[in-house]
């Protein structure tokens, strides 16, 4: 498996800015909506998706050595 890049990257900068965005949405964002339209939920889902891809990549690296 290739290392996730671009829209699937889980770099330190992505993690940092995702957390900042989540905090800003929590403080200044819209009130909580339903799961599909709530930007905080969308942000968290994207974070989890990228983390899972990264963990899969790490697992494939461990098994190939």
PDB file of C-alpha atoms in Angstrom:
ATOM      1  CA  UNK A   1       0.000   0.000   0.000  1.00  0.00           C
ATOM      2  CA  UNK A   2       1.305   3.464  -0.901  1.00  0.00           C
ATOM      3  CA  UNK A   3       1.569   6.174   1.723  1.00  0.00           C
ATOM      4  CA  UNK A   4      -1.586   8.349   1.718  1.00  0.00           C
ATOM      5  CA  UNK A   5      -0.884  11.756   0.156  1.00  0.00           C
ATOM      6  CA  UNK A   6      -2.804  14.858  -0.882  1.00  0.00           C
ATOM      7  CA  UNK A   7      -6.456  14.656   0.134  1.00  0.00           C
ATOM      8  CA  UNK A   8      -5.729  11.526   2.198  1.00  0.00           C
ATOM      9  CA  UNK A   9      -2.642  12.777   4.036  1.00  0.00           C
ATOM     10  CA  UNK A  10      -2.479  12.523   7.829  1.00  0.00           C
ATOM     11  CA  UNK A  11       0.544  14.753   8.300  1.00  0.00           C
ATOM     12  CA  UNK A  12       1.371  16.717  11.414  1.00  0.00           C
ATOM     13  CA  UNK A  13       0.248  19.928   9.757  1.00  0.00           C
ATOM     14  CA  UNK A  14      -3.129  18.374   8.841  1.00  0.00           C
ATOM     15  CA  UNK A  15      -3.628  17.113  12.412  1.00  0.00           C
ATOM     16  CA  UNK A  16      -2.702  20.512  13.858  1.00  0.00           C
ATOM     17  CA  UNK A  17      -4.998  22.500  11.568  1.00  0.00           C
ATOM     18  CA  UNK A  18      -7.850  19.978  11.902  1.00  0.00           C
ATOM     19  CA  UNK A  19      -7.768  20.431  15.669  1.00  0.00           C
ATOM     20  CA  UNK A  20      -7.626  24.225  15.334  1.00  0.00           C
ATOM     21  CA  UNK A  21     -10.556  24.119  12.907  1.00  0.00           C
ATOM     22  CA  UNK A  22     -12.535  21.885  15.271  1.00  0.00           C
ATOM     23  CA  UNK A  23     -11.945  24.275  18.174  1.00  0.00           C
ATOM     24  CA  UNK A  24     -12.894  27.297  16.074  1.00  0.00           C
ATOM     25  CA  UNK A  25     -16.047  25.567  14.867  1.00  0.00           C
ATOM     26  CA  UNK A  26     -16.896  24.693  18.448  1.00  0.00           C
ATOM     27  CA  UNK A  27     -16.468  28.289  19.647  1.00  0.00           C
ATOM     28  CA  UNK A  28     -17.552  30.350  16.634  1.00  0.00           C
ATOM     29  CA  UNK A  29     -19.366  27.851  14.434  1.00  0.00           C
ATOM     30  CA  UNK A  30     -23.062  27.363  13.861  1.00  0.00           C
ATOM     31  CA  UNK A  31     -25.264  25.648  16.361  1.00  0.00           C
ATOM     32  CA  UNK A  32     -25.348  21.874  16.243  1.00  0.00           C
ATOM     33  CA  UNK A  33     -27.368  20.537  13.347  1.00  0.00           C
ATOM     34  CA  UNK A  34     -28.102  17.057  12.166  1.00  0.00           C
ATOM     35  CA  UNK A  35     -25.166  14.724  11.488  1.00  0.00           C
ATOM     36  CA  UNK A  36     -24.967  15.327   7.752  1.00  0.00           C
ATOM     37  CA  UNK A  37     -24.853  19.131   7.850  1.00  0.00           C
ATOM     38  CA  UNK A  38     -22.957  19.791  11.075  1.00  0.00           C
ATOM     39  CA  UNK A  39     -19.445  21.015  10.153  1.00  0.00           C
ATOM     40  CA  UNK A  40     -17.971  19.709  13.418  1.00  0.00           C
ATOM     41  CA  UNK A  41     -19.221  16.201  12.698  1.00  0.00           C
ATOM     42  CA  UNK A  42     -17.975  16.459   9.110  1.00  0.00           C
ATOM     43  CA  UNK A  43     -14.561  17.609  10.371  1.00  0.00           C
ATOM     44  CA  UNK A  44     -14.367  14.716  12.852  1.00  0.00           C
ATOM     45  CA  UNK A  45     -15.415  12.144  10.212  1.00  0.00           C
ATOM     46  CA  UNK A  46     -12.713  13.371   7.830  1.00  0.00           C
ATOM     47  CA  UNK A  47     -10.108  13.217  10.630  1.00  0.00           C
ATOM     48  CA  UNK A  48     -11.119   9.645  11.503  1.00  0.00           C
ATOM     49  CA  UNK A  49     -11.088   8.592   7.820  1.00  0.00           C
ATOM     50  CA  UNK A  50      -7.561   9.906   7.322  1.00  0.00           C
ATOM     51  CA  UNK A  51      -6.369   8.377  10.584  1.00  0.00           C
ATOM     52  CA  UNK A  52      -7.689   4.969   9.539  1.00  0.00           C
ATOM     53  CA  UNK A  53      -5.918   5.210   6.179  1.00  0.00           C
ATOM     54  CA  UNK A  54      -2.709   6.136   7.975  1.00  0.00           C
ATOM     55  CA  UNK A  55      -3.067   3.215  10.396  1.00  0.00           C
ATOM     56  CA  UNK A  56      -3.686   0.820   7.484  1.00  0.00           C
ATOM     57  CA  UNK A  57      -0.565   2.126   5.779  1.00  0.00           C
ATOM     58  CA  UNK A  58       1.468   1.673   8.988  1.00  0.00           C
ATOM     59  CA  UNK A  59       0.154  -1.888   9.342  1.00  0.00           C
ATOM     60  CA  UNK A  60       1.121  -2.704   5.759  1.00  0.00           C
ATOM     61  CA  UNK A  61       4.608  -1.302   6.400  1.00  0.00           C
ATOM     62  CA  UNK A  62       5.033  -3.503   9.447  1.00  0.00           C
ATOM     63  CA  UNK A  63       3.928  -6.660   7.651  1.00  0.00           C
ATOM     64  CA  UNK A  64       6.127  -6.070   4.584  1.00  0.00           C
ATOM     65  CA  UNK A  65       9.389  -5.931   6.532  1.00  0.00           C
TER      66      UNK A  65
END
